[in-house]
CSV table of C-alpha atoms and ligand atoms in Angstrom, one decimal:
chain,number,residue,atom,x,y,z
A,1,MET,CA,-42.0,10.0,37.9
A,2,ALA,CA,-38.2,10.5,37.7
A,3,SER,CA,-37.1,13.3,35.4
A,4,THR,CA,-36.1,12.4,31.8
A,5,ALA,CA,-34.5,13.9,28.8
A,6,SER,CA,-35.8,13.6,25.3
A,7,VAL,CA,-33.5,13.0,22.3
A,8,THR,CA,-34.3,12.4,18.7
A,9,ALA,CA,-32.3,10.3,16.3
A,10,SER,CA,-32.8,11.0,12.5
A,11,CYS,CA,-31.2,9.9,9.3
A,12,LEU,CA,-30.0,12.3,6.5
A,13,CYS,CA,-33.1,11.9,4.3
A,14,GLY,CA,-35.5,12.1,7.3
A,15,THR,CA,-37.3,8.8,6.5
A,16,SER,CA,-36.1,7.3,9.8
A,17,THR,CA,-36.8,9.3,12.9
A,18,TYR,CA,-36.7,7.9,16.5
A,19,PRO,CA,-37.5,10.1,19.5
A,20,PHE,CA,-36.5,8.4,22.7
A,21,THR,CA,-36.2,9.1,26.4
A,22,LEU,CA,-33.3,8.9,28.9
A,23,PRO,CA,-33.5,9.1,32.7
A,24,THR,CA,-31.7,12.3,33.7
A,25,SER,CA,-30.0,10.4,36.6
A,26,SER,CA,-28.1,8.4,34.0
A,27,LEU,CA,-26.7,11.4,32.2
A,28,PRO,CA,-24.2,12.0,30.7
A,29,LEU,CA,-23.9,8.6,29.2
A,30,PRO,CA,-20.3,7.4,28.8
A,31,ALA,CA,-19.4,6.6,25.2
A,32,ARG,CA,-16.3,4.9,23.9
A,33,PHE,CA,-14.8,5.4,20.4
A,34,CYS,CA,-14.7,2.0,18.8
A,35,HIS,CA,-11.8,1.5,16.4
A,36,CYS,CA,-12.5,-2.1,15.5
A,37,THR,CA,-12.1,-3.3,11.9
A,38,THR,CA,-15.8,-4.3,11.7
A,39,CYS,CA,-17.1,-0.8,12.7
A,40,ARG,CA,-14.6,0.8,10.3
A,41,HIS,CA,-15.5,-1.3,7.3
A,42,THR,CA,-19.3,-1.1,7.9
A,43,SER,CA,-19.2,2.7,8.4
A,44,GLY,CA,-16.3,4.0,6.3
A,45,VAL,CA,-15.3,6.2,9.3
A,46,LEU,CA,-12.2,5.8,11.4
A,47,CYS,CA,-14.1,5.2,14.7
A,48,THR,CA,-17.7,5.0,15.9
A,49,THR,CA,-19.6,5.9,19.1
A,50,TYR,CA,-22.9,4.8,20.5
A,51,ILE,CA,-25.2,5.2,23.5
A,52,THR,CA,-27.6,2.7,24.9
A,53,VAL,CA,-31.4,3.2,24.5
A,54,PRO,CA,-33.1,2.2,27.8
A,55,PRO,CA,-35.8,-0.4,26.8
A,56,ASP,CA,-38.0,0.2,29.8
A,57,LEU,CA,-38.6,3.8,28.8
A,58,ASN,CA,-38.9,3.4,25.0
A,59,PRO,CA,-40.7,1.4,22.4
A,60,ALA,CA,-38.7,-0.4,19.7
A,61,PRO,CA,-37.9,1.8,16.7
A,62,ASP,CA,-39.6,1.2,13.3
A,63,PHE,CA,-37.1,-1.0,11.6
A,64,SER,CA,-39.2,-1.2,8.3
A,65,THR,CA,-37.4,1.7,6.6
A,66,LEU,CA,-34.0,0.4,7.6
A,67,THR,CA,-31.8,-2.3,6.1
A,68,PRO,CA,-30.4,-4.8,8.6
A,69,TYR,CA,-26.9,-6.2,8.3
A,70,ASP,CA,-25.5,-9.0,10.5
A,71,SER,CA,-21.9,-7.9,11.0
A,72,SER,CA,-21.2,-10.8,13.3
A,73,ASP,CA,-23.0,-13.7,15.0
A,74,ARG,CA,-23.8,-11.3,17.8
A,75,LEU,CA,-24.7,-7.9,16.3
A,76,THR,CA,-27.1,-6.5,13.7
A,77,ARG,CA,-26.5,-3.0,12.3
A,78,TYR,CA,-29.4,-1.0,10.8
A,79,PHE,CA,-29.0,1.8,8.2
A,80,CYS,CA,-31.5,3.8,6.3
A,81,SER,CA,-32.5,2.0,3.1
A,82,THR,CA,-32.8,5.4,1.3
A,83,CYS,CA,-29.8,7.5,2.4
A,84,GLY,CA,-27.5,4.9,4.0
A,85,THR,CA,-27.3,6.6,7.5
A,86,HIS,CA,-26.3,4.1,10.2
A,87,MET,CA,-28.9,4.4,13.0
A,88,PHE,CA,-28.7,1.5,15.4
A,89,VAL,CA,-26.8,-1.6,16.4
A,90,ARG,CA,-28.7,-4.4,18.1
A,91,GLU,CA,-27.3,-7.2,20.2
A,92,ARG,CA,-29.5,-10.1,19.0
A,93,ALA,CA,-29.3,-12.3,22.1
A,94,SER,CA,-30.2,-9.7,24.7
A,95,GLY,CA,-32.2,-7.3,22.4
A,96,ARG,CA,-30.0,-4.4,23.7
A,97,LEU,CA,-30.2,-1.5,21.3
A,98,ILE,CA,-27.5,1.2,20.9
A,99,VAL,CA,-27.9,4.3,18.8
A,100,CYS,CA,-25.1,6.0,16.7
A,101,THR,CA,-24.2,9.3,18.3
A,102,GLY,CA,-23.9,11.2,15.0
A,103,VAL,CA,-27.7,11.0,14.4
A,104,LEU,CA,-28.7,12.6,17.7
A,105,ASN,CA,-30.2,16.1,17.7
A,106,LYS,CA,-28.3,17.0,20.8
A,107,THR,CA,-25.3,15.6,22.7
A,108,ALA,CA,-24.4,18.2,25.3
A,109,GLY,CA,-25.0,16.7,28.8
A,110,ILE,CA,-26.1,13.5,27.0
A,111,VAL,CA,-22.9,11.9,25.5
A,112,GLN,CA,-19.6,11.9,27.4
A,113,PRO,CA,-16.7,10.4,25.5
A,114,VAL,CA,-14.4,8.5,27.9
A,115,GLY,CA,-12.0,6.6,25.8
A,116,HIS,CA,-10.9,4.5,22.9
A,117,GLU,CA,-11.4,0.7,22.4
A,118,TRP,CA,-9.9,-1.8,19.9
A,119,LEU,CA,-6.9,0.3,19.1
A,120,GLY,CA,-5.1,-3.0,18.3
A,121,ASP,CA,-7.1,-3.2,15.1
A,122,THR,CA,-5.8,0.2,13.9
A,123,ARG,CA,-2.1,-0.7,13.9
A,124,ASP,CA,-1.2,3.0,14.1
A,125,GLY,CA,-3.6,4.3,16.7
A,126,GLY,CA,-6.0,5.8,14.1
A,127,ALA,CA,-7.9,8.8,15.2
A,128,SER,CA,-7.1,8.2,18.9
A,129,ASP,CA,-3.9,10.2,18.6
A,130,TRP,CA,-6.1,13.2,17.6
A,131,LEU,CA,-8.6,12.7,20.4
A,132,ARG,CA,-6.4,12.5,23.6
A,133,ALA,CA,-8.6,14.7,25.8
A,134,ILE,CA,-12.1,16.0,25.4
A,135,GLU,CA,-13.5,18.8,27.7
A,136,GLY,CA,-10.3,18.4,29.7
A,137,ARG,CA,-10.9,14.7,30.3
A,138,ALA,CA,-8.0,12.4,29.2
A,139,GLN,CA,-9.4,9.6,27.1
A,140,ASP,CA,-8.7,6.0,28.2
A,141,ARG,CA,-6.9,3.9,25.6
A,142,TRP,CA,-7.5,0.1,25.2
A,143,LEU,CA,-6.0,-2.2,22.7
A,144,GLY,CA,-9.1,-4.4,22.8
A,145,ASP,CA,-12.4,-4.5,24.7
A,146,GLU,CA,-12.6,-1.8,27.4
A,147,GLU,CA,-11.0,-2.8,30.7
A,148,LYS,CA,-10.6,-6.4,29.6
A,149,SER,CA,-7.4,-5.7,27.6
A,150,GLU,CA,-4.1,-4.0,27.8
A,151,ALA,CA,-3.9,-0.2,27.9
A,152,ALA,CA,-2.3,1.4,24.8
A,153,PRO,CA,0.2,4.1,25.5
A,154,LEU,CA,0.1,7.4,23.6
A,155,ASN,CA,1.5,7.1,20.1
A,156,TRP,CA,1.1,3.3,20.3
A,157,ARG,CA,1.9,1.5,17.1
A,158,SER,CA,1.7,-2.2,16.3
A,159,ALA,CA,5.1,-3.9,16.4
A,160,SER,CA,4.1,-6.0,13.4
A,161,ARG,CA,3.2,-2.9,11.4
A,162,HIS,CA,4.9,-2.2,8.1
A,163,THR,CA,5.7,1.5,7.7
A,164,GLY,CA,4.7,1.8,4.1
A,165,THR,CA,7.8,3.8,3.4
A,166,ALA,CA,10.8,2.3,1.5
A,167,ALA,CA,13.7,1.8,3.9
A,168,SER,CA,15.2,-0.9,1.6
A,169,ALA,CA,14.4,-2.7,-1.6
A,170,GLU,CA,12.7,-5.5,0.4
A,171,ALA,CA,10.4,-3.0,2.1
A,172,LYS,CA,9.3,-1.5,-1.2
A,173,PRO,CA,5.9,0.1,-0.6
A,174,ALA,CA,2.9,-1.6,-2.2
A,175,ASP,CA,1.8,0.0,-5.6
A,176,ARG,CA,-1.9,-0.8,-4.9
A,177,LEU,CA,-4.0,0.1,-2.0
A,178,HIS,CA,-7.1,-2.2,-1.5
A,179,ALA,CA,-10.3,-0.6,-0.3
A,180,HIS,CA,-13.5,-2.5,0.6
A,181,CYS,CA,-16.6,-2.4,2.6
A,182,HIS,CA,-17.3,-5.0,5.3
A,183,CYS,CA,-19.5,-7.2,3.1
A,184,ASN,CA,-17.0,-6.8,0.1
A,185,GLY,CA,-19.9,-5.8,-2.2
A,186,VAL,CA,-17.8,-2.7,-2.8
A,187,SER,CA,-14.1,-3.5,-3.5
A,188,PHE,CA,-11.6,-1.5,-5.5
A,189,SER,CA,-7.9,-0.5,-5.5
A,190,ILE,CA,-6.1,2.8,-5.6
A,191,SER,CA,-2.8,3.4,-7.5
A,192,ARG,CA,0.0,5.8,-6.6
A,193,PRO,CA,-0.3,9.4,-7.9
A,194,SER,CA,1.0,9.8,-11.4
A,195,VAL,CA,0.7,12.2,-14.3
A,196,HIS,CA,-2.9,10.9,-14.8
A,197,SER,CA,-3.7,12.2,-11.3
A,198,LEU,CA,-3.2,15.8,-12.5
A,199,ASP,CA,-6.3,16.1,-14.6
A,200,ALA,CA,-8.7,15.5,-11.8
A,201,GLY,CA,-9.7,19.0,-10.7
A,202,PRO,CA,-13.0,20.8,-11.2
A,203,ALA,CA,-11.3,22.4,-14.1
A,204,PRO,CA,-8.5,20.5,-15.9
A,205,TYR,CA,-5.1,21.0,-14.4
A,206,HIS,CA,-2.9,23.2,-16.5
A,207,SER,CA,0.8,22.8,-16.9
A,208,GLY,CA,1.3,26.5,-16.5
A,209,ALA,CA,0.2,28.9,-13.8
A,210,SER,CA,-3.3,30.3,-14.5
A,211,ALA,CA,-5.5,33.0,-13.0
A,212,GLU,CA,-7.7,30.4,-11.4
A,213,ASP,CA,-4.8,28.6,-9.9
A,214,PRO,CA,-1.9,31.0,-9.5
A,215,ALA,CA,0.1,28.5,-7.4
A,216,ASN,CA,-0.3,26.0,-10.2
A,217,GLU,CA,-0.6,23.1,-7.7
A,218,PRO,CA,-3.1,20.3,-7.9
A,219,TRP,CA,-4.4,20.7,-4.3
A,220,TRP,CA,-5.4,17.0,-4.0
A,221,LEU,CA,-1.8,15.8,-4.3
A,222,ARG,CA,0.7,16.3,-1.4
A,223,ALA,CA,4.2,15.4,-0.4
A,224,ASN,CA,5.7,16.4,-3.7
A,225,ARG,CA,2.8,14.8,-5.5
A,226,THR,CA,3.5,11.3,-4.0
A,227,LYS,CA,0.4,11.2,-1.7
A,228,PHE,CA,-3.2,12.1,-1.8
A,229,LEU,CA,-4.6,14.8,0.5
A,230,ALA,CA,-6.9,13.5,3.3
A,231,GLY,CA,-9.0,15.4,5.8
A,232,THR,CA,-11.8,15.3,8.4
A,233,CYS,CA,-15.3,16.7,8.0
A,234,ALA,CA,-18.0,17.4,10.5
A,235,CYS,CA,-20.6,18.9,8.2
A,236,ARG,CA,-24.3,18.1,8.8
A,237,SER,CA,-24.4,16.0,5.6
A,238,CYS,CA,-21.3,13.9,6.3
A,239,ARG,CA,-22.4,13.4,9.9
A,240,LEU,CA,-25.9,12.2,9.1
A,241,ALA,CA,-24.8,10.3,6.0
A,242,SER,CA,-22.5,8.2,8.1
A,243,GLY,CA,-24.3,8.3,11.5
A,244,PHE,CA,-21.1,9.4,13.3
A,245,ASP,CA,-19.8,12.7,14.5
A,246,PHE,CA,-17.0,13.1,12.0
A,247,VAL,CA,-15.8,11.5,8.8
A,248,ALA,CA,-12.4,11.2,7.1
A,249,TRP,CA,-12.0,11.5,3.4
A,250,ALA,CA,-9.1,11.0,1.0
A,251,PHE,CA,-9.2,12.9,-2.3
A,252,VAL,CA,-8.5,10.4,-5.0
A,253,PRO,CA,-8.7,11.0,-8.8
A,254,THR,CA,-11.0,8.5,-10.6
A,255,ALA,CA,-7.9,7.8,-12.8
A,256,ASN,CA,-6.3,6.2,-9.8
A,257,ILE,CA,-9.2,3.8,-9.1
A,258,THR,CA,-9.4,0.3,-10.5
A,259,LEU,CA,-12.3,-2.1,-9.9
A,260,GLU,CA,-11.9,-5.6,-8.6
A,261,ASP,CA,-11.9,-7.1,-12.1
A,262,GLY,CA,-9.2,-4.8,-13.3
A,263,SER,CA,-11.5,-2.5,-15.2
A,264,PRO,CA,-11.4,1.3,-14.8
A,265,PHE,CA,-13.6,3.2,-12.4
A,266,LYS,CA,-17.2,3.7,-13.5
A,267,ARG,CA,-20.3,5.2,-11.9
A,268,TYR,CA,-21.3,2.9,-10.2
A,269,PHE,CA,-20.2,-0.6,-9.5
A,270,GLY,CA,-20.8,-3.5,-7.1
A,271,SER,CA,-23.4,-3.0,-4.3
A,272,ILE,CA,-23.2,0.8,-4.4
A,273,ARG,CA,-26.4,2.7,-3.9
A,274,THR,CA,-26.5,6.5,-4.0
A,275,PHE,CA,-28.4,9.3,-2.4
A,276,GLU,CA,-28.3,12.9,-3.7
A,277,SER,CA,-27.4,14.9,-0.6
A,278,SER,CA,-27.4,18.2,-2.5
A,279,PRO,CA,-27.9,19.2,-6.1
A,280,GLY,CA,-25.1,17.6,-8.2
A,281,THR,CA,-23.7,15.8,-5.2
A,282,LYS,CA,-24.1,12.1,-4.5
A,283,ARG,CA,-23.3,10.0,-1.5
A,284,ALA,CA,-22.3,6.5,-2.5
A,285,PHE,CA,-22.8,3.8,0.1
A,286,CYS,CA,-23.0,0.0,0.2
A,287,GLY,CA,-26.6,-1.2,-0.1
A,288,VAL,CA,-25.8,-4.4,1.8
A,289,CYS,CA,-23.7,-3.3,4.8
A,290,GLY,CA,-24.3,0.5,4.7
A,291,ALA,CA,-20.7,1.6,4.5
A,292,SER,CA,-20.1,5.2,3.3
A,293,VAL,CA,-17.9,4.8,0.1
A,294,PHE,CA,-17.7,8.1,-1.8
A,295,TRP,CA,-18.7,11.7,-1.7
A,296,ASP,CA,-19.2,12.3,-5.4
A,297,GLY,CA,-19.4,15.9,-6.6
A,298,ARG,CA,-16.6,16.4,-9.1
A,299,GLU,CA,-16.2,14.7,-12.4
A,300,GLY,CA,-12.7,13.3,-12.0
A,301,LEU,CA,-12.1,13.4,-8.3
A,302,LEU,CA,-13.8,11.5,-5.5
A,303,ASP,CA,-13.7,11.7,-1.7
A,304,VAL,CA,-13.0,8.1,-0.6
A,305,ALA,CA,-14.0,7.0,2.9
A,306,VAL,CA,-10.7,6.4,4.7
A,307,GLY,CA,-12.3,3.7,6.9
A,308,LEU,CA,-12.5,1.4,3.8
A,309,LEU,CA,-8.7,1.4,3.2
A,310,ASP,CA,-6.5,-1.6,4.0
A,311,ALA,CA,-3.1,0.2,4.2
A,312,GLU,CA,-0.3,-1.9,5.5
A,313,GLY,CA,1.0,0.8,7.7
A,314,GLY,CA,-2.3,1.3,9.6
A,315,VAL,CA,-5.7,2.8,9.3
A,316,ARG,CA,-4.4,6.4,8.9
A,317,ALA,CA,-2.8,5.1,5.6
A,318,GLU,CA,0.1,7.6,6.0
A,319,GLY,CA,2.1,5.8,3.4
A,320,TRP,CA,-0.6,6.9,0.9
A,321,VAL,CA,-2.2,10.1,2.3
A,322,GLU,CA,-1.1,13.3,4.0
A,323,TRP,CA,-3.5,14.5,6.6
A,324,TRP,CA,-4.8,18.1,6.6
A,325,THR,CA,-4.4,19.0,10.2
A,326,ARG,CA,-5.2,22.7,10.4
A,327,ARG,CA,-8.9,22.3,10.8
A,328,VAL,CA,-11.9,20.0,10.7
A,329,SER,CA,-14.0,21.0,7.7
A,330,PHE,CA,-17.3,22.5,8.7
A,331,GLY,CA,-16.6,22.1,12.4
A,332,GLU,CA,-19.1,24.9,13.0
A,333,GLU,CA,-21.9,22.5,11.9
A,334,ALA,CA,-21.1,19.9,14.6
A,335,VAL,CA,-23.8,19.0,17.1
A,336,ASN,CA,-21.1,17.8,19.5
A,337,GLY,CA,-19.1,20.9,19.4
A,338,SER,CA,-16.8,19.9,22.3
A,339,LEU,CA,-15.8,16.7,20.5
A,340,ILE,CA,-15.1,18.4,17.2
A,341,GLY,CA,-13.3,21.2,19.0
A,342,ALA,CA,-11.1,18.6,20.7
A,343,LEU,CA,-10.5,16.9,17.4
A,344,GLU,CA,-9.4,20.1,15.8
A,345,GLU,CA,-7.0,20.9,18.6
A,346,GLY,CA,-5.7,17.3,18.6
A,347,LEU,CA,-5.1,17.4,14.8
A,348,LYS,CA,-3.1,20.6,15.1
A,349,THR,CA,-0.9,19.2,17.9
A,350,TRP,CA,-0.4,16.0,16.0
A,351,GLY,CA,0.3,17.8,12.7
A,352,GLY,CA,2.8,20.1,14.4
A,353,ALA,CA,4.7,17.1,15.9
A,354,ARG,CA,4.6,15.4,12.5
A,355,ASP,CA,5.9,18.4,10.7
A,356,ASP,CA,8.7,19.0,13.3
A,357,ALA,CA,9.8,15.3,13.0
B,1,LIG,ZN1,-32.6,8.2,5.4
B,2,LIG,ZN1,-20.8,-3.7,1.9
B,3,LIG,ZN1,-18.8,16.8,5.0
């Protein structure tokens, strides 16, 4: 028998576990970052990656602990009903099964990122500008489906994109940022930072310098307190809660969040379900489509999944957030260390160019 490699996919809570086998001759498996709007709004992350499970070598997974979501007439996505982890996507007509790479127990020699697809959906290039090369391999860039679409140059931006910065009175930036999951069971809007954004910290923000906060700065606000801080995280919990190798969060005070019907933020609303990922910390996800929504561990301040945002300037929402580019939080917990190392380098390069501009 030909030699094989064994890999195990597991969700955050451990209810869903799927050991499967890959022929060694097929490794490493090429993987493309998908930046499409559907992946983004079903996951809450900026881009997703998958590998194919060979059906001849593996039985079908136990789908009974997973919630199915038909994200199109072609594809069904499956996430853990308890913790929300995205595990699989199945092409209904062919039965082809792909597994999310963030749930794998190993990726070295198994997963090889080769490029970016559906960049056209991002309008600003999204996370592709942070992931230009991985393990020395330049990543291909496609505006749509791999090899069936136009290549996207580096720093590509949609011509129809609005910048989100006020160049004139007509181009006044929006005062509300809409956020929603793919099924729209979770929908809310975010307002611009204001004085109400200052009281969001673990301790109330003081108007004078204090021993706890000698710099006297609300760290979640940036750009002269006109934008929210956003950053990337590769911790075990974020990776498994989403199903993907890294996540992106924006730090938004609850005072800046308004629900669909105009009412103030409350815990919780719409189709949100929660999973306690550590004592006092909840992961909020959509119980219908499985999108990550919030990391909720502070009374007045939420981490909002950036993939849910509908910013007019593009998926990086740079008219609303300032990206922390010095590191990927908890990069040391990554399973795919080369991917997260490349992301960290890419963020630094991109941040340096941004700050020099
Ligand atoms: Zn689970
Ligand atoms: Zn949903
Ligand atoms: Zn994390």
